[in-house]
């Protein structure tokens, strides 16, 4: 097992490097980079003085450096390119980025005047809150519901719950979020929950119990919106896994020996059926953590990693784009390895070394 883990960890390096290179090449072909955006901003402030973000140098747009319809002074453009590192060729910039990332140095944001790692740490609580609680609640609902559907396959309960699941799966999470706001956040009916933020303005003045209650009070609506749109797949996976195991010969043999239905279900079927479900927990958490909360963050005014990454891509804030890409990809690869190792925890009979031999 240790040899398998070591090989998988070594494979992370070329995989991560390949992803960075592919995305770097794609970014080079995207129009409207940071240099072009800064030039457009300067050309839009005729007769004013603008400070170049992160450069610490004032540039007088009225006067010799500004030429109106003729554009900016070429020397000023060269200075902007140097400030953003675009005075070097693309291979040089790629090599510098890889060397810096190898030292876990992700640089500074072009437009936020802060280090990339500090921005990620600042936005992490929102994304962790949404991803963690959504995933836990999704599993707590999906697994019992999937087992109940499998043991009552074909009944009215199975039909009606399947209909509700399909409806929940078909409607996007952001539409549920809007519906929840209209109904429960002072939209048109009730005003039970806050509309924005992760905590209240007086959060620091509350007691420990008050802080915990305030935190979960703000999470009720966004987490509910995420859970409703994402628990269908896990429920059906659980149901189908149990149905597949229930129809196998060893279950018939266990019943023939006189074991009770619960003993057969939870003593024999459960471990085999839950293999795929439990082992997929790390990937499910990462999926909701990084890809499922952008619109939810926007709707509920939650400033998390999803919103930051989206704004960075729109503004061509390359240090934030590549820094978050590196960290998220590395975390995703490690979580994938953890997911594989979880198989051995659920079923000790699985041996990766024997499989390879």
Short mmCIF file of C-alpha atoms in Angstrom, two decimals:
data_model
loop_
_atom_site.label_atom_id
_atom_site.label_comp_id
_atom_site.label_asym_id
_atom_site.label_seq_id
_atom_site.Cartn_x
_atom_site.Cartn_y
_atom_site.Cartn_z
CA UNK A 1 0.00 0.00 0.00
CA UNK A 2 2.82 2.43 0.83
CA UNK A 3 4.42 1.76 -2.55
CA UNK A 4 1.09 2.45 -4.27
CA UNK A 5 0.66 5.73 -2.39
CA UNK A 6 4.21 6.78 -3.25
CA UNK A 7 3.67 6.09 -6.97
CA UNK A 8 0.41 8.02 -6.97
CA UNK A 9 2.07 10.98 -5.25
CA UNK A 10 4.82 10.98 -7.87
CA UNK A 11 2.22 10.97 -10.67
CA UNK A 12 0.72 14.16 -9.22
CA UNK A 13 3.77 16.16 -10.34
CA UNK A 14 3.54 15.56 -14.13
CA UNK A 15 -0.26 15.72 -14.00
CA UNK A 16 -0.20 19.09 -12.26
CA UNK A 17 2.51 20.36 -14.59
CA UNK A 18 0.55 19.31 -17.67
CA UNK A 19 -2.62 21.02 -16.46
CA UNK A 20 -0.74 24.27 -15.79
CA UNK A 21 0.92 24.23 -19.21
CA UNK A 22 -2.32 23.53 -21.09
CA UNK A 23 -4.15 26.32 -19.28
CA UNK A 24 -1.22 28.71 -19.76
CA UNK A 25 -1.29 28.11 -23.52
CA UNK A 26 -5.06 28.66 -23.62
CA UNK A 27 -4.76 31.89 -21.63
CA UNK A 28 -2.22 33.28 -24.11
CA UNK A 29 -4.84 33.07 -26.86
CA UNK A 30 -7.52 34.84 -24.81
CA UNK A 31 -7.96 38.52 -25.74
CA UNK A 32 -8.18 41.37 -23.25
CA UNK A 33 -5.26 40.64 -20.95
CA UNK A 34 -4.25 42.81 -17.97
CA UNK A 35 -2.10 45.10 -20.14
CA UNK A 36 -4.97 45.79 -22.54
CA UNK A 37 -7.35 46.37 -19.64
CA UNK A 38 -5.02 48.84 -17.97
CA UNK A 39 -4.50 50.72 -21.25
CA UNK A 40 -8.27 50.89 -21.74
CA UNK A 41 -8.70 52.27 -18.22
CA UNK A 42 -6.02 54.92 -18.72
CA UNK A 43 -7.47 55.98 -22.05
CA UNK A 44 -10.83 56.40 -20.35
CA UNK A 45 -9.55 59.00 -17.84
CA UNK A 46 -8.66 61.96 -19.99
CA UNK A 47 -7.50 64.95 -17.93
CA UNK A 48 -7.12 62.91 -14.74
CA UNK A 49 -4.36 61.19 -12.83
CA UNK A 50 -4.52 57.42 -12.49
CA UNK A 51 -2.48 55.17 -10.23
CA UNK A 52 -1.42 51.90 -11.79
CA UNK A 53 -2.65 49.09 -9.56
CA UNK A 54 0.18 47.40 -7.74
CA UNK A 55 2.83 49.46 -9.47
CA UNK A 56 3.08 52.29 -7.02
CA UNK A 57 3.69 54.88 -9.79
CA UNK A 58 1.41 57.72 -10.75
CA UNK A 59 0.85 58.23 -14.47
CA UNK A 60 -0.33 61.61 -15.71
CA UNK A 61 -2.89 60.98 -18.42
CA UNK A 62 -3.28 64.68 -19.22
CA UNK A 63 -0.08 66.00 -20.78
CA UNK A 64 2.80 64.39 -22.54
CA UNK A 65 1.86 60.80 -21.63
CA UNK A 66 -1.64 60.99 -23.04
CA UNK A 67 -2.32 61.45 -26.74
CA UNK A 68 -6.08 61.33 -26.87
CA UNK A 69 -7.25 59.55 -29.98
CA UNK A 70 -3.63 58.69 -30.83
CA UNK A 71 -3.32 56.41 -27.80
CA UNK A 72 -0.78 56.26 -24.96
CA UNK A 73 2.93 56.91 -25.10
CA UNK A 74 4.74 53.70 -26.19
CA UNK A 75 7.13 54.16 -23.27
CA UNK A 76 4.21 54.07 -20.86
CA UNK A 77 2.88 50.92 -22.51
CA UNK A 78 6.30 49.31 -22.09
CA UNK A 79 6.23 50.28 -18.41
CA UNK A 80 2.80 48.67 -17.98
CA UNK A 81 3.98 45.49 -19.72
CA UNK A 82 7.00 45.35 -17.41
CA UNK A 83 4.83 45.88 -14.35
CA UNK A 84 2.67 42.86 -15.23
CA UNK A 85 5.63 40.77 -16.43
CA UNK A 86 4.63 40.86 -20.09
CA UNK A 87 7.98 42.31 -21.13
CA UNK A 88 9.18 38.70 -21.16
CA UNK A 89 8.29 36.01 -23.68
CA UNK A 90 5.60 33.42 -22.93
CA UNK A 91 8.09 30.56 -22.28
CA UNK A 92 9.99 32.77 -19.83
CA UNK A 93 6.81 33.66 -17.96
CA UNK A 94 5.81 30.00 -17.82
CA UNK A 95 9.21 28.97 -16.47
CA UNK A 96 9.15 31.72 -13.82
CA UNK A 97 5.63 30.71 -12.77
CA UNK A 98 6.55 27.02 -12.42
CA UNK A 99 9.66 27.88 -10.37
CA UNK A 100 7.64 30.13 -8.08
CA UNK A 101 4.86 27.58 -7.64
CA UNK A 102 7.42 24.90 -6.78
CA UNK A 103 8.32 27.14 -3.80
CA UNK A 104 4.59 27.72 -3.12
CA UNK A 105 5.01 31.39 -4.06
CA UNK A 106 1.83 32.38 -5.92
CA UNK A 107 2.64 36.07 -6.28
CA UNK A 108 0.37 39.09 -5.87
CA UNK A 109 -2.97 39.84 -7.47
CA UNK A 110 -2.85 42.36 -10.32
CA UNK A 111 -5.92 44.26 -9.19
CA UNK A 112 -6.61 43.42 -5.52
CA UNK A 113 -3.32 44.64 -3.97
CA UNK A 114 -2.89 41.43 -1.94
CA UNK A 115 -1.06 38.13 -2.11
CA UNK A 116 -2.90 35.32 -3.86
CA UNK A 117 -2.50 32.94 -0.93
CA UNK A 118 -3.92 35.58 1.45
CA UNK A 119 -6.94 36.05 -0.81
CA UNK A 120 -7.57 32.30 -0.90
CA UNK A 121 -7.33 32.03 2.89
CA UNK A 122 -9.65 35.02 3.27
CA UNK A 123 -12.33 33.49 1.02
CA UNK A 124 -11.93 29.93 2.30
CA UNK A 125 -14.44 30.04 5.22
CA UNK A 126 -17.39 30.74 2.90
CA UNK A 127 -16.56 27.94 0.47
CA UNK A 128 -15.72 25.44 3.21
CA UNK A 129 -19.00 26.25 4.97
CA UNK A 130 -21.06 25.72 1.81
CA UNK A 131 -19.19 22.62 0.65
CA UNK A 132 -18.85 20.86 4.00
CA UNK A 133 -22.39 21.24 5.31
CA UNK A 134 -24.00 20.66 1.91
CA UNK A 135 -22.09 17.42 1.44
CA UNK A 136 -22.77 16.14 4.97
CA UNK A 137 -26.49 16.88 4.76
CA UNK A 138 -26.66 15.41 1.27
CA UNK A 139 -25.16 12.13 2.53
CA UNK A 140 -27.32 12.08 5.66
CA UNK A 141 -30.44 12.43 3.50
CA UNK A 142 -29.44 10.41 0.45
CA UNK A 143 -28.16 7.24 2.12
CA UNK A 144 -31.23 6.49 4.33
CA UNK A 145 -33.57 7.53 1.51
CA UNK A 146 -31.73 5.35 -1.02
CA UNK A 147 -31.84 2.34 1.33
CA UNK A 148 -35.55 2.88 1.98
CA UNK A 149 -36.23 3.08 -1.76
CA UNK A 150 -34.25 -0.10 -2.42
CA UNK A 151 -36.11 -2.10 0.26
CA UNK A 152 -39.45 -0.76 -1.02
CA UNK A 153 -38.66 -0.97 -4.71
CA UNK A 154 -41.78 -0.57 -6.84
CA UNK A 155 -43.98 0.64 -3.97
CA UNK A 156 -45.92 3.92 -3.85
CA UNK A 157 -43.18 5.34 -1.60
CA UNK A 158 -40.55 4.55 -4.23
CA UNK A 159 -42.60 6.10 -7.04
CA UNK A 160 -43.45 9.32 -5.21
CA UNK A 161 -39.94 9.88 -3.87
CA UNK A 162 -38.50 9.22 -7.34
CA UNK A 163 -40.82 11.87 -8.76
CA UNK A 164 -39.70 14.39 -6.13
CA UNK A 165 -36.04 13.54 -6.76
CA UNK A 166 -36.40 14.01 -10.51
CA UNK A 167 -38.03 17.40 -10.00
CA UNK A 168 -35.27 18.46 -7.63
CA UNK A 169 -32.61 17.29 -10.06
CA UNK A 170 -34.21 19.03 -13.04
CA UNK A 171 -34.49 22.47 -11.42
CA UNK A 172 -31.14 24.32 -11.06
CA UNK A 173 -29.96 25.17 -7.57
CA UNK A 174 -29.97 28.91 -8.25
CA UNK A 175 -33.72 28.80 -9.05
CA UNK A 176 -34.35 27.10 -5.72
CA UNK A 177 -32.21 29.81 -4.12
CA UNK A 178 -34.36 32.55 -5.63
CA UNK A 179 -37.53 30.72 -4.53
CA UNK A 180 -36.20 30.42 -0.98
CA UNK A 181 -35.38 34.12 -0.89
CA UNK A 182 -38.85 35.06 -2.13
CA UNK A 183 -40.57 32.82 0.41
CA UNK A 184 -38.32 32.91 3.50
CA UNK A 185 -35.98 35.93 3.26
CA UNK A 186 -38.40 38.84 3.14
CA UNK A 187 -39.13 38.62 -0.57
CA UNK A 188 -42.92 38.40 -0.67
CA UNK A 189 -44.00 36.19 2.22
CA UNK A 190 -41.90 35.38 5.31
CA UNK A 191 -38.84 37.12 6.73
CA UNK A 192 -37.27 34.32 8.75
CA UNK A 193 -33.71 34.20 7.41
CA UNK A 194 -31.05 36.77 6.44
CA UNK A 195 -30.55 37.60 2.81
CA UNK A 196 -26.80 38.13 2.65
CA UNK A 197 -23.50 37.35 4.32
CA UNK A 198 -22.14 34.48 6.39
CA UNK A 199 -22.58 36.28 9.73
CA UNK A 200 -24.44 39.26 11.14
CA UNK A 201 -22.90 42.71 11.59
CA UNK A 202 -22.84 42.30 15.38
CA UNK A 203 -21.27 38.84 15.22
CA UNK A 204 -18.27 39.79 17.40
CA UNK A 205 -20.59 41.03 20.16
CA UNK A 206 -22.48 37.72 20.43
CA UNK A 207 -21.78 34.93 22.91
CA UNK A 208 -20.25 31.65 21.76
CA UNK A 209 -23.67 30.03 21.50
CA UNK A 210 -25.03 33.10 19.76
CA UNK A 211 -22.20 33.02 17.21
CA UNK A 212 -22.87 29.36 16.41
CA UNK A 213 -26.60 29.96 16.02
CA UNK A 214 -26.00 33.08 13.92
CA UNK A 215 -23.56 31.19 11.66
CA UNK A 216 -26.03 28.36 10.96
CA UNK A 217 -28.91 30.83 10.66
CA UNK A 218 -27.13 32.46 7.71
CA UNK A 219 -26.32 29.06 6.16
CA UNK A 220 -29.85 27.61 6.13
CA UNK A 221 -30.98 29.01 2.77
CA UNK A 222 -27.78 28.65 0.68
CA UNK A 223 -27.07 25.14 1.98
CA UNK A 224 -30.69 24.11 1.38
CA UNK A 225 -30.48 25.36 -2.21
CA UNK A 226 -27.30 23.35 -2.82
CA UNK A 227 -28.64 20.17 -1.20
CA UNK A 228 -31.94 20.16 -3.10
CA UNK A 229 -30.14 20.37 -6.42
CA UNK A 230 -27.46 17.75 -5.66
CA UNK A 231 -28.87 14.91 -3.56
CA UNK A 232 -30.72 13.15 -6.41
CA UNK A 233 -27.66 11.46 -7.89
CA UNK A 234 -26.44 10.15 -4.54
CA UNK A 235 -29.90 8.84 -3.62
CA UNK A 236 -30.30 6.91 -6.86
CA UNK A 237 -26.72 5.60 -6.64
CA UNK A 238 -27.41 4.28 -3.14
CA UNK A 239 -30.67 2.68 -4.22
CA UNK A 240 -29.18 0.98 -7.27
CA UNK A 241 -26.16 -0.26 -5.29
CA UNK A 242 -28.40 -1.88 -2.69
CA UNK A 243 -30.73 -3.36 -5.31
CA UNK A 244 -27.77 -4.90 -7.10
CA UNK A 245 -26.53 -6.52 -3.88
CA UNK A 246 -29.97 -7.61 -2.64
CA UNK A 247 -30.48 -9.71 -5.78
CA UNK A 248 -27.19 -11.63 -5.41
CA UNK A 249 -26.94 -15.26 -4.40
CA UNK A 250 -25.27 -14.72 -1.00
CA UNK A 251 -28.32 -12.69 0.14
CA UNK A 252 -30.64 -15.56 -0.83
CA UNK A 253 -28.38 -17.96 1.09
CA UNK A 254 -28.38 -15.70 4.18
CA UNK A 255 -32.17 -15.50 4.13
CA UNK A 256 -32.40 -19.28 3.72
CA UNK A 257 -30.32 -19.71 6.90
CA UNK A 258 -33.03 -17.86 8.81
CA UNK A 259 -31.33 -14.50 9.31
CA UNK A 260 -33.65 -11.55 9.90
CA UNK A 261 -34.11 -9.00 7.08
CA UNK A 262 -32.26 -6.31 9.08
CA UNK A 263 -29.37 -8.69 9.81
CA UNK A 264 -29.09 -9.52 6.11
CA UNK A 265 -29.38 -5.89 5.05
CA UNK A 266 -26.98 -4.29 7.53
CA UNK A 267 -24.76 -7.26 8.31
CA UNK A 268 -24.07 -8.46 4.76
CA UNK A 269 -25.46 -6.13 2.10
CA UNK A 270 -24.52 -2.78 3.64
CA UNK A 271 -20.72 -3.03 3.40
CA UNK A 272 -20.73 -4.17 -0.23
CA UNK A 273 -23.43 -1.74 -1.35
CA UNK A 274 -21.89 1.27 0.38
CA UNK A 275 -18.48 0.79 -1.21
CA UNK A 276 -19.09 3.20 -4.11
CA UNK A 277 -21.16 5.61 -2.04
CA UNK A 278 -18.74 6.15 0.85
CA UNK A 279 -15.62 6.08 -1.28
CA UNK A 280 -17.07 8.90 -3.38
CA UNK A 281 -17.42 11.25 -0.40
CA UNK A 282 -14.12 13.14 -0.93
CA UNK A 283 -14.88 13.73 -4.61
CA UNK A 284 -18.44 14.82 -3.83
CA UNK A 285 -17.18 17.32 -1.28
CA UNK A 286 -14.64 18.78 -3.72
CA UNK A 287 -17.28 18.92 -6.45
CA UNK A 288 -19.67 21.03 -4.38
CA UNK A 289 -16.80 22.95 -2.79
CA UNK A 290 -15.35 24.27 -6.04
CA UNK A 291 -17.98 24.07 -8.75
CA UNK A 292 -21.41 24.21 -7.20
CA UNK A 293 -21.48 27.46 -5.25
CA UNK A 294 -20.70 30.30 -7.69
CA UNK A 295 -24.30 31.33 -8.38
CA UNK A 296 -25.27 30.62 -4.77
CA UNK A 297 -22.49 32.93 -3.60
CA UNK A 298 -23.71 35.64 -5.95
CA UNK A 299 -27.38 35.29 -4.98
CA UNK A 300 -26.72 35.31 -1.22
CA UNK A 301 -23.86 37.87 -1.39
CA UNK A 302 -21.30 35.38 -0.07
CA UNK A 303 -17.74 36.35 -0.99
CA UNK A 304 -16.15 32.93 -1.44
CA UNK A 305 -13.65 31.16 -3.69
CA UNK A 306 -16.16 30.57 -6.48
CA UNK A 307 -16.95 34.25 -6.86
CA UNK A 308 -13.30 35.25 -6.52
CA UNK A 309 -12.18 32.79 -9.21
CA UNK A 310 -14.93 33.94 -11.56
CA UNK A 311 -14.04 37.61 -11.12
CA UNK A 312 -10.35 36.82 -11.58
CA UNK A 313 -11.05 35.07 -14.88
CA UNK A 314 -13.22 37.96 -16.10
CA UNK A 315 -10.64 40.58 -15.10
CA UNK A 316 -7.71 38.52 -16.42
CA UNK A 317 -6.10 38.55 -12.97
CA UNK A 318 -3.63 35.84 -13.98
CA UNK A 319 -1.86 35.34 -10.61
CA UNK A 320 -5.22 34.59 -8.96
CA UNK A 321 -6.36 32.43 -11.88
CA UNK A 322 -3.24 30.25 -11.93
CA UNK A 323 -2.75 30.29 -8.16
CA UNK A 324 -6.26 28.98 -7.51
CA UNK A 325 -5.93 26.53 -10.41
CA UNK A 326 -2.72 25.13 -8.92
CA UNK A 327 -4.10 24.81 -5.40
CA UNK A 328 -7.48 23.41 -6.46
CA UNK A 329 -5.92 20.92 -8.88
CA UNK A 330 -3.39 19.75 -6.30
CA UNK A 331 -6.13 19.37 -3.71
CA UNK A 332 -8.33 17.52 -6.22
CA UNK A 333 -5.57 15.05 -7.07
CA UNK A 334 -4.82 14.39 -3.40
CA UNK A 335 -8.54 13.92 -2.67
CA UNK A 336 -8.76 11.48 -5.57
CA UNK A 337 -6.00 9.44 -3.94
CA UNK A 338 -7.83 9.61 -0.61
CA UNK A 339 -10.99 8.41 -2.36
CA UNK A 340 -9.13 5.39 -3.73
CA UNK A 341 -7.71 4.60 -0.30
CA UNK A 342 -11.19 4.86 1.19
CA UNK A 343 -12.12 1.74 -0.78
CA UNK A 344 -9.70 -0.27 1.36
CA UNK A 345 -11.23 1.15 4.55
CA UNK A 346 -14.74 0.20 3.47
CA UNK A 347 -13.70 -3.22 2.18
CA UNK A 348 -10.28 -4.50 3.45
CA UNK A 349 -10.35 -7.24 0.81
CA UNK A 350 -9.36 -4.67 -1.84
CA UNK A 351 -5.62 -4.72 -2.49
CA UNK A 352 -4.19 -2.33 -5.09
CA UNK A 353 -0.82 -4.10 -5.16
CA UNK A 354 -2.43 -7.47 -5.94
CA UNK A 355 -4.49 -5.83 -8.68
CA UNK A 356 -1.38 -4.45 -10.36
CA UNK A 357 0.45 -7.80 -10.16
#
